[in-house]
Amino acid sequence: MSAILPPSDRLWWKQPIDKVEWAWIAIAFVWGMIMFAMMIYWHVYGKQNLSNEAYKTTPELFGAKAEKFIAENTIRTETDQNIPVVKVPAGGDGYLIARLWAWYPILELEKGQTYKIHLSSMDYAHGFSLQPVNINIEVLPGYEHVVKMTPTKEGTYAIVCNEYCGIGHSSMLGRIYVK
């Protein structure tokens, strides 16, 4: 039989299925059921799931809340752009703004403390990717995403925008310090 020519027997679907094909069908089905069960297991017991909430807001309202938080908690500024470094109160709420082409401000957290980080976009869809932890959240304008975080290691963590947001997308980087 050739792949170019039509089958000689026009009713090919009425042919009996070979044992080897049945074996592969059974293997695929069993593997599918195992992976289905593992999805439920990973959701309940995996540490990769974020406990997050989302609320409707406006860029103006979120911006006002974030600016108030920044004004009350700024400890220093960094870079030539004088980006504020904001110490989030232990167990408190921190605000992070996504806007053309920056994450604002830089947050400073304490190891072992649990925080609620509020994220929102002022303009376009942005992607919040915390590296090297690999937390990924799509940040949309008009929504306030609240993510619970408990840092377990000290260091500097990079925030990368992983949703194309225009010509300056590749420079949309931010930081979180864990002390």
mmCIF file with all atom_site columns, C-alpha atoms in Angstrom:
data_model
loop_
_atom_site.group_PDB
_atom_site.id
_atom_site.type_symbol
_atom_site.label_atom_id
_atom_site.label_alt_id
_atom_site.label_comp_id
_atom_site.label_asym_id
_atom_site.label_entity_id
_atom_site.label_seq_id
_atom_site.pdbx_PDB_ins_code
_atom_site.Cartn_x
_atom_site.Cartn_y
_atom_site.Cartn_z
_atom_site.occupancy
_atom_site.B_iso_or_equiv
_atom_site.pdbx_formal_charge
_atom_site.auth_seq_id
_atom_site.auth_comp_id
_atom_site.auth_asym_id
_atom_site.auth_atom_id
_atom_site.pdbx_PDB_model_num
ATOM 1   C CA . MET A 1 1   ? 0.000   0.000  0.000  1.00 0.00 ? 1   MET A CA 1
ATOM 2   C CA . SER A 1 2   ? 1.227   3.473  -0.811 1.00 0.00 ? 2   SER A CA 1
ATOM 3   C CA . ALA A 1 3   ? 0.519   6.763  0.903  1.00 0.00 ? 3   ALA A CA 1
ATOM 4   C CA . ILE A 1 4   ? 0.043   8.395  -2.500 1.00 0.00 ? 4   ILE A CA 1
ATOM 5   C CA . LEU A 1 5   ? -2.500  5.962  -3.886 1.00 0.00 ? 5   LEU A CA 1
ATOM 6   C CA . PRO A 1 6   ? -5.896  5.377  -2.277 1.00 0.00 ? 6   PRO A CA 1
ATOM 7   C CA . PRO A 1 7   ? -6.302  2.106  -0.324 1.00 0.00 ? 7   PRO A CA 1
ATOM 8   C CA . SER A 1 8   ? -7.224  -0.904 -2.444 1.00 0.00 ? 8   SER A CA 1
ATOM 9   C CA . ASP A 1 9   ? -9.956  -1.837 0.021  1.00 0.00 ? 9   ASP A CA 1
ATOM 10  C CA . ARG A 1 10  ? -12.313 1.146  0.237  1.00 0.00 ? 10  ARG A CA 1
ATOM 11  C CA . LEU A 1 11  ? -13.704 0.065  3.629  1.00 0.00 ? 11  LEU A CA 1
ATOM 12  C CA . TRP A 1 12  ? -10.368 0.186  5.470  1.00 0.00 ? 12  TRP A CA 1
ATOM 13  C CA . TRP A 1 13  ? -12.018 1.289  8.740  1.00 0.00 ? 13  TRP A CA 1
ATOM 14  C CA . LYS A 1 14  ? -13.797 -2.067 8.970  1.00 0.00 ? 14  LYS A CA 1
ATOM 15  C CA . GLN A 1 15  ? -10.517 -3.976 9.224  1.00 0.00 ? 15  GLN A CA 1
ATOM 16  C CA . PRO A 1 16  ? -9.773  -5.536 12.651 1.00 0.00 ? 16  PRO A CA 1
ATOM 17  C CA . ILE A 1 17  ? -7.332  -3.621 14.856 1.00 0.00 ? 17  ILE A CA 1
ATOM 18  C CA . ASP A 1 18  ? -4.012  -5.360 15.402 1.00 0.00 ? 18  ASP A CA 1
ATOM 19  C CA . LYS A 1 19  ? -2.876  -6.373 18.921 1.00 0.00 ? 19  LYS A CA 1
ATOM 20  C CA . VAL A 1 20  ? 0.040   -3.923 18.813 1.00 0.00 ? 20  VAL A CA 1
ATOM 21  C CA . GLU A 1 21  ? -2.342  -1.032 18.068 1.00 0.00 ? 21  GLU A CA 1
ATOM 22  C CA . TRP A 1 22  ? -4.606  -2.077 20.943 1.00 0.00 ? 22  TRP A CA 1
ATOM 23  C CA . ALA A 1 23  ? -1.566  -2.162 23.220 1.00 0.00 ? 23  ALA A CA 1
ATOM 24  C CA . TRP A 1 24  ? -0.570  1.408  22.262 1.00 0.00 ? 24  TRP A CA 1
ATOM 25  C CA . ILE A 1 25  ? -4.151  2.622  22.644 1.00 0.00 ? 25  ILE A CA 1
ATOM 26  C CA . ALA A 1 26  ? -4.253  1.082  26.130 1.00 0.00 ? 26  ALA A CA 1
ATOM 27  C CA . ILE A 1 27  ? -0.871  2.590  27.068 1.00 0.00 ? 27  ILE A CA 1
ATOM 28  C CA . ALA A 1 28  ? -2.004  6.057  25.900 1.00 0.00 ? 28  ALA A CA 1
ATOM 29  C CA . PHE A 1 29  ? -5.300  5.762  27.785 1.00 0.00 ? 29  PHE A CA 1
ATOM 30  C CA . VAL A 1 30  ? -3.663  4.592  31.024 1.00 0.00 ? 30  VAL A CA 1
ATOM 31  C CA . TRP A 1 31  ? -1.024  7.335  30.798 1.00 0.00 ? 31  TRP A CA 1
ATOM 32  C CA . GLY A 1 32  ? -3.783  9.917  30.203 1.00 0.00 ? 32  GLY A CA 1
ATOM 33  C CA . MET A 1 33  ? -5.629  8.737  33.318 1.00 0.00 ? 33  MET A CA 1
ATOM 34  C CA . ILE A 1 34  ? -2.414  8.856  35.385 1.00 0.00 ? 34  ILE A CA 1
ATOM 35  C CA . MET A 1 35  ? -1.716  12.423 34.241 1.00 0.00 ? 35  MET A CA 1
ATOM 36  C CA . PHE A 1 36  ? -5.320  13.425 34.984 1.00 0.00 ? 36  PHE A CA 1
ATOM 37  C CA . ALA A 1 37  ? -4.943  12.133 38.542 1.00 0.00 ? 37  ALA A CA 1
ATOM 38  C CA . MET A 1 38  ? -1.554  13.848 38.869 1.00 0.00 ? 38  MET A CA 1
ATOM 39  C CA . MET A 1 39  ? -3.057  17.220 37.878 1.00 0.00 ? 39  MET A CA 1
ATOM 40  C CA . ILE A 1 40  ? -5.397  16.970 40.842 1.00 0.00 ? 40  ILE A CA 1
ATOM 41  C CA . TYR A 1 41  ? -2.557  15.813 43.116 1.00 0.00 ? 41  TYR A CA 1
ATOM 42  C CA . TRP A 1 42  ? -0.219  18.638 41.963 1.00 0.00 ? 42  TRP A CA 1
ATOM 43  C CA . HIS A 1 43  ? -2.945  21.211 42.501 1.00 0.00 ? 43  HIS A CA 1
ATOM 44  C CA . VAL A 1 44  ? -3.579  20.087 46.085 1.00 0.00 ? 44  VAL A CA 1
ATOM 45  C CA . TYR A 1 45  ? -0.041  19.214 47.223 1.00 0.00 ? 45  TYR A CA 1
ATOM 46  C CA . GLY A 1 46  ? 2.247   21.061 44.806 1.00 0.00 ? 46  GLY A CA 1
ATOM 47  C CA . LYS A 1 47  ? 4.097   24.167 45.936 1.00 0.00 ? 47  LYS A CA 1
ATOM 48  C CA . GLN A 1 48  ? 3.855   25.797 42.516 1.00 0.00 ? 48  GLN A CA 1
ATOM 49  C CA . ASN A 1 49  ? 0.277   27.029 42.917 1.00 0.00 ? 49  ASN A CA 1
ATOM 50  C CA . LEU A 1 50  ? -0.217  30.644 43.893 1.00 0.00 ? 50  LEU A CA 1
ATOM 51  C CA . SER A 1 51  ? -2.946  31.701 46.230 1.00 0.00 ? 51  SER A CA 1
ATOM 52  C CA . ASN A 1 52  ? -4.022  34.818 44.411 1.00 0.00 ? 52  ASN A CA 1
ATOM 53  C CA . GLU A 1 53  ? -7.078  37.005 44.179 1.00 0.00 ? 53  GLU A CA 1
ATOM 54  C CA . ALA A 1 54  ? -8.177  39.501 41.548 1.00 0.00 ? 54  ALA A CA 1
ATOM 55  C CA . TYR A 1 55  ? -10.400 42.539 41.885 1.00 0.00 ? 55  TYR A CA 1
ATOM 56  C CA . LYS A 1 56  ? -11.795 45.090 39.459 1.00 0.00 ? 56  LYS A CA 1
ATOM 57  C CA . THR A 1 57  ? -10.162 48.505 39.766 1.00 0.00 ? 57  THR A CA 1
ATOM 58  C CA . THR A 1 58  ? -9.174  51.473 37.642 1.00 0.00 ? 58  THR A CA 1
ATOM 59  C CA . PRO A 1 59  ? -5.617  52.534 36.854 1.00 0.00 ? 59  PRO A CA 1
ATOM 60  C CA . GLU A 1 60  ? -6.254  55.836 38.638 1.00 0.00 ? 60  GLU A CA 1
ATOM 61  C CA . LEU A 1 61  ? -7.523  54.191 41.846 1.00 0.00 ? 61  LEU A CA 1
ATOM 62  C CA . PHE A 1 62  ? -4.740  51.610 41.943 1.00 0.00 ? 62  PHE A CA 1
ATOM 63  C CA . GLY A 1 63  ? -2.129  54.259 41.133 1.00 0.00 ? 63  GLY A CA 1
ATOM 64  C CA . ALA A 1 64  ? -3.350  56.410 44.039 1.00 0.00 ? 64  ALA A CA 1
ATOM 65  C CA . LYS A 1 65  ? -3.157  53.452 46.479 1.00 0.00 ? 65  LYS A CA 1
ATOM 66  C CA . ALA A 1 66  ? 0.305   52.536 45.233 1.00 0.00 ? 66  ALA A CA 1
ATOM 67  C CA . GLU A 1 67  ? 1.631   56.113 45.416 1.00 0.00 ? 67  GLU A CA 1
ATOM 68  C CA . LYS A 1 68  ? 0.342   56.437 48.989 1.00 0.00 ? 68  LYS A CA 1
ATOM 69  C CA . PHE A 1 69  ? 2.064   53.140 49.891 1.00 0.00 ? 69  PHE A CA 1
ATOM 70  C CA . ILE A 1 70  ? 5.304   54.310 48.234 1.00 0.00 ? 70  ILE A CA 1
ATOM 71  C CA . ALA A 1 71  ? 5.228   57.697 50.004 1.00 0.00 ? 71  ALA A CA 1
ATOM 72  C CA . GLU A 1 72  ? 4.758   56.043 53.410 1.00 0.00 ? 72  GLU A CA 1
ATOM 73  C CA . ASN A 1 73  ? 7.335   53.238 53.064 1.00 0.00 ? 73  ASN A CA 1
ATOM 74  C CA . THR A 1 74  ? 10.229  54.481 50.893 1.00 0.00 ? 74  THR A CA 1
ATOM 75  C CA . ILE A 1 75  ? 13.632  53.834 52.481 1.00 0.00 ? 75  ILE A CA 1
ATOM 76  C CA . ARG A 1 76  ? 15.932  54.974 49.639 1.00 0.00 ? 76  ARG A CA 1
ATOM 77  C CA . THR A 1 77  ? 16.126  55.467 45.871 1.00 0.00 ? 77  THR A CA 1
ATOM 78  C CA . GLU A 1 78  ? 18.243  53.583 43.346 1.00 0.00 ? 78  GLU A CA 1
ATOM 79  C CA . THR A 1 79  ? 19.403  53.913 39.746 1.00 0.00 ? 79  THR A CA 1
ATOM 80  C CA . ASP A 1 80  ? 19.807  57.111 37.766 1.00 0.00 ? 80  ASP A CA 1
ATOM 81  C CA . GLN A 1 81  ? 16.000  57.254 37.485 1.00 0.00 ? 81  GLN A CA 1
ATOM 82  C CA . ASN A 1 82  ? 15.640  57.523 41.312 1.00 0.00 ? 82  ASN A CA 1
ATOM 83  C CA . ILE A 1 83  ? 13.322  54.518 41.558 1.00 0.00 ? 83  ILE A CA 1
ATOM 84  C CA . PRO A 1 84  ? 12.158  54.224 45.172 1.00 0.00 ? 84  PRO A CA 1
ATOM 85  C CA . VAL A 1 85  ? 13.047  51.144 47.193 1.00 0.00 ? 85  VAL A CA 1
ATOM 86  C CA . VAL A 1 86  ? 10.066  50.427 49.421 1.00 0.00 ? 86  VAL A CA 1
ATOM 87  C CA . LYS A 1 87  ? 10.218  48.255 52.542 1.00 0.00 ? 87  LYS A CA 1
ATOM 88  C CA . VAL A 1 88  ? 6.974   46.325 52.773 1.00 0.00 ? 88  VAL A CA 1
ATOM 89  C CA . PRO A 1 89  ? 5.836   45.995 56.407 1.00 0.00 ? 89  PRO A CA 1
ATOM 90  C CA . ALA A 1 90  ? 6.233   42.418 57.681 1.00 0.00 ? 90  ALA A CA 1
ATOM 91  C CA . GLY A 1 91  ? 3.010   40.546 56.981 1.00 0.00 ? 91  GLY A CA 1
ATOM 92  C CA . GLY A 1 92  ? 1.671   43.595 55.160 1.00 0.00 ? 92  GLY A CA 1
ATOM 93  C CA . ASP A 1 93  ? 0.595   44.657 51.693 1.00 0.00 ? 93  ASP A CA 1
ATOM 94  C CA . GLY A 1 94  ? 2.953   45.821 48.965 1.00 0.00 ? 94  GLY A CA 1
ATOM 95  C CA . TYR A 1 95  ? 2.024   47.516 45.697 1.00 0.00 ? 95  TYR A CA 1
ATOM 96  C CA . LEU A 1 96  ? 3.776   47.027 42.378 1.00 0.00 ? 96  LEU A CA 1
ATOM 97  C CA . ILE A 1 97  ? 2.842   49.017 39.286 1.00 0.00 ? 97  ILE A CA 1
ATOM 98  C CA . ALA A 1 98  ? 3.398   47.758 35.741 1.00 0.00 ? 98  ALA A CA 1
ATOM 99  C CA . ARG A 1 99  ? 3.618   50.573 33.219 1.00 0.00 ? 99  ARG A CA 1
ATOM 100 C CA . LEU A 1 100 ? 5.373   51.294 29.956 1.00 0.00 ? 100 LEU A CA 1
ATOM 101 C CA . TRP A 1 101 ? 8.387   49.945 30.339 1.00 0.00 ? 101 TRP A CA 1
ATOM 102 C CA . ALA A 1 102 ? 9.027   49.686 34.041 1.00 0.00 ? 102 ALA A CA 1
ATOM 103 C CA . TRP A 1 103 ? 8.062   47.893 37.216 1.00 0.00 ? 103 TRP A CA 1
ATOM 104 C CA . TYR A 1 104 ? 7.614   50.491 39.930 1.00 0.00 ? 104 TYR A CA 1
ATOM 105 C CA . PRO A 1 105 ? 8.817   50.568 42.745 1.00 0.00 ? 105 PRO A CA 1
ATOM 106 C CA . ILE A 1 106 ? 11.536  48.184 43.921 1.00 0.00 ? 106 ILE A CA 1
ATOM 107 C CA . LEU A 1 107 ? 10.236  46.136 46.856 1.00 0.00 ? 107 LEU A CA 1
ATOM 108 C CA . GLU A 1 108 ? 12.249  45.008 49.880 1.00 0.00 ? 108 GLU A CA 1
ATOM 109 C CA . LEU A 1 109 ? 10.905  41.986 51.783 1.00 0.00 ? 109 LEU A CA 1
ATOM 110 C CA . GLU A 1 110 ? 12.038  39.980 54.805 1.00 0.00 ? 110 GLU A CA 1
ATOM 111 C CA . LYS A 1 111 ? 12.824  36.272 54.564 1.00 0.00 ? 111 LYS A CA 1
ATOM 112 C CA . GLY A 1 112 ? 10.173  34.064 56.175 1.00 0.00 ? 112 GLY A CA 1
ATOM 113 C CA . GLN A 1 113 ? 7.458   36.736 56.325 1.00 0.00 ? 113 GLN A CA 1
ATOM 114 C CA . THR A 1 114 ? 4.222   36.423 54.335 1.00 0.00 ? 114 THR A CA 1
ATOM 115 C CA . TYR A 1 115 ? 3.191   39.360 52.173 1.00 0.00 ? 115 TYR A CA 1
ATOM 116 C CA . LYS A 1 116 ? 0.302   40.292 49.941 1.00 0.00 ? 116 LYS A CA 1
ATOM 117 C CA . ILE A 1 117 ? 1.691   41.837 46.781 1.00 0.00 ? 117 ILE A CA 1
ATOM 118 C CA . HIS A 1 118 ? -0.842  43.879 44.780 1.00 0.00 ? 118 HIS A CA 1
ATOM 119 C CA . LEU A 1 119 ? -0.132  44.063 41.042 1.00 0.00 ? 119 LEU A CA 1
ATOM 120 C CA . SER A 1 120 ? -1.847  46.095 38.357 1.00 0.00 ? 120 SER A CA 1
ATOM 121 C CA . SER A 1 121 ? -1.057  47.630 35.001 1.00 0.00 ? 121 SER A CA 1
ATOM 122 C CA . MET A 1 122 ? -1.506  51.307 34.208 1.00 0.00 ? 122 MET A CA 1
ATOM 123 C CA . ASP A 1 123 ? -1.654  50.904 30.435 1.00 0.00 ? 123 ASP A CA 1
ATOM 124 C CA . TYR A 1 124 ? -1.285  47.583 28.582 1.00 0.00 ? 124 TYR A CA 1
ATOM 125 C CA . ALA A 1 125 ? -1.176  43.881 29.367 1.00 0.00 ? 125 ALA A CA 1
ATOM 126 C CA . HIS A 1 126 ? 2.120   42.986 31.035 1.00 0.00 ? 126 HIS A CA 1
ATOM 127 C CA . GLY A 1 127 ? 3.544   39.734 32.323 1.00 0.00 ? 127 GLY A CA 1
ATOM 128 C CA . PHE A 1 128 ? 4.950   39.436 35.855 1.00 0.00 ? 128 PHE A CA 1
ATOM 129 C CA . SER A 1 129 ? 7.707   36.829 35.825 1.00 0.00 ? 129 SER A CA 1
ATOM 130 C CA . LEU A 1 130 ? 9.713   36.557 39.053 1.00 0.00 ? 130 LEU A CA 1
ATOM 131 C CA . GLN A 1 131 ? 13.078  34.958 38.384 1.00 0.00 ? 131 GLN A CA 1
ATOM 132 C CA . PRO A 1 132 ? 14.670  32.582 39.342 1.00 0.00 ? 132 PRO A CA 1
ATOM 133 C CA . VAL A 1 133 ? 11.536  31.436 41.222 1.00 0.00 ? 133 VAL A CA 1
ATOM 134 C CA . ASN A 1 134 ? 9.530   31.331 37.975 1.00 0.00 ? 134 ASN A CA 1
ATOM 135 C CA . ILE A 1 135 ? 6.262   32.830 39.175 1.00 0.00 ? 135 ILE A CA 1
ATOM 136 C CA . ASN A 1 136 ? 4.236   33.967 36.170 1.00 0.00 ? 136 ASN A CA 1
ATOM 137 C CA . ILE A 1 137 ? 1.143   36.172 36.263 1.00 0.00 ? 137 ILE A CA 1
ATOM 138 C CA . GLU A 1 138 ? -0.544  38.124 33.497 1.00 0.00 ? 138 GLU A CA 1
ATOM 139 C CA . VAL A 1 139 ? -1.086  41.661 34.788 1.00 0.00 ? 139 VAL A CA 1
ATOM 140 C CA . LEU A 1 140 ? -3.965  43.475 33.118 1.00 0.00 ? 140 LEU A CA 1
ATOM 141 C CA . PRO A 1 141 ? -5.166  47.065 33.349 1.00 0.00 ? 141 PRO A CA 1
ATOM 142 C CA . GLY A 1 142 ? -8.414  47.347 35.284 1.00 0.00 ? 142 GLY A CA 1
ATOM 143 C CA . TYR A 1 143 ? -7.613  44.396 37.564 1.00 0.00 ? 143 TYR A CA 1
ATOM 144 C CA . GLU A 1 144 ? -5.763  44.269 40.859 1.00 0.00 ? 144 GLU A CA 1
ATOM 145 C CA . HIS A 1 145 ? -4.030  40.937 41.333 1.00 0.00 ? 145 HIS A CA 1
ATOM 146 C CA . VAL A 1 146 ? -3.189  40.076 44.946 1.00 0.00 ? 146 VAL A CA 1
ATOM 147 C CA . VAL A 1 147 ? -0.531  37.392 45.356 1.00 0.00 ? 147 VAL A CA 1
ATOM 148 C CA . LYS A 1 148 ? 0.533   35.921 48.696 1.00 0.00 ? 148 LYS A CA 1
ATOM 149 C CA . MET A 1 149 ? 4.304   35.429 48.867 1.00 0.00 ? 149 MET A CA 1
ATOM 150 C CA . THR A 1 150 ? 6.571   34.044 51.552 1.00 0.00 ? 150 THR A CA 1
ATOM 151 C CA . PRO A 1 151 ? 10.231  34.461 50.551 1.00 0.00 ? 151 PRO A CA 1
ATOM 152 C CA . THR A 1 152 ? 12.360  31.522 51.654 1.00 0.00 ? 152 THR A CA 1
ATOM 153 C CA . LYS A 1 153 ? 15.795  32.671 50.437 1.00 0.00 ? 153 LYS A CA 1
ATOM 154 C CA . GLU A 1 154 ? 17.640  35.951 50.692 1.00 0.00 ? 154 GLU A CA 1
ATOM 155 C CA . GLY A 1 155 ? 18.831  37.644 47.538 1.00 0.00 ? 155 GLY A CA 1
ATOM 156 C CA . THR A 1 156 ? 17.898  39.842 44.630 1.00 0.00 ? 156 THR A CA 1
ATOM 157 C CA . TYR A 1 157 ? 15.056  38.610 42.448 1.00 0.00 ? 157 TYR A CA 1
ATOM 158 C CA . ALA A 1 158 ? 14.457  39.919 38.953 1.00 0.00 ? 158 ALA A CA 1
ATOM 159 C CA . ILE A 1 159 ? 11.025  40.852 37.651 1.00 0.00 ? 159 ILE A CA 1
ATOM 160 C CA . VAL A 1 160 ? 10.744  40.428 33.899 1.00 0.00 ? 160 VAL A CA 1
ATOM 161 C CA . CYS A 1 161 ? 7.820   41.397 31.694 1.00 0.00 ? 161 CYS A CA 1
ATOM 162 C CA . ASN A 1 162 ? 6.977   38.300 29.670 1.00 0.00 ? 162 ASN A CA 1
ATOM 163 C CA . GLU A 1 163 ? 4.036   39.783 27.735 1.00 0.00 ? 163 GLU A CA 1
ATOM 164 C CA . TYR A 1 164 ? 5.076   41.880 24.714 1.00 0.00 ? 164 TYR A CA 1
ATOM 165 C CA . CYS A 1 165 ? 4.131   45.471 25.531 1.00 0.00 ? 165 CYS A CA 1
ATOM 166 C CA . GLY A 1 166 ? 5.793   47.544 22.843 1.00 0.00 ? 166 GLY A CA 1
ATOM 167 C CA . ILE A 1 167 ? 9.176   48.677 21.624 1.00 0.00 ? 167 ILE A CA 1
ATOM 168 C CA . GLY A 1 168 ? 10.687  49.052 25.105 1.00 0.00 ? 168 GLY A CA 1
ATOM 169 C CA . HIS A 1 169 ? 9.500   45.624 26.246 1.00 0.00 ? 169 HIS A CA 1
ATOM 170 C CA . SER A 1 170 ? 13.020  44.176 26.474 1.00 0.00 ? 170 SER A CA 1
ATOM 171 C CA . SER A 1 171 ? 14.013  46.823 29.030 1.00 0.00 ? 171 SER A CA 1
ATOM 172 C CA . MET A 1 172 ? 10.988  46.287 31.310 1.00 0.00 ? 172 MET A CA 1
ATOM 173 C CA . LEU A 1 173 ? 12.795  44.898 34.324 1.00 0.00 ? 173 LEU A CA 1
ATOM 174 C CA . GLY A 1 174 ? 12.298  45.296 38.058 1.00 0.00 ? 174 GLY A CA 1
ATOM 175 C CA . ARG A 1 175 ? 13.656  43.954 41.328 1.00 0.00 ? 175 ARG A CA 1
ATOM 176 C CA . ILE A 1 176 ? 12.609  42.536 44.650 1.00 0.00 ? 176 ILE A CA 1
ATOM 177 C CA . TYR A 1 177 ? 15.148  42.395 47.459 1.00 0.00 ? 177 TYR A CA 1
ATOM 178 C CA . VAL A 1 178 ? 14.811  39.753 50.167 1.00 0.00 ? 178 VAL A CA 1
ATOM 179 C CA . LYS A 1 179 ? 16.822  40.509 53.333 1.00 0.00 ? 179 LYS A CA 1
#
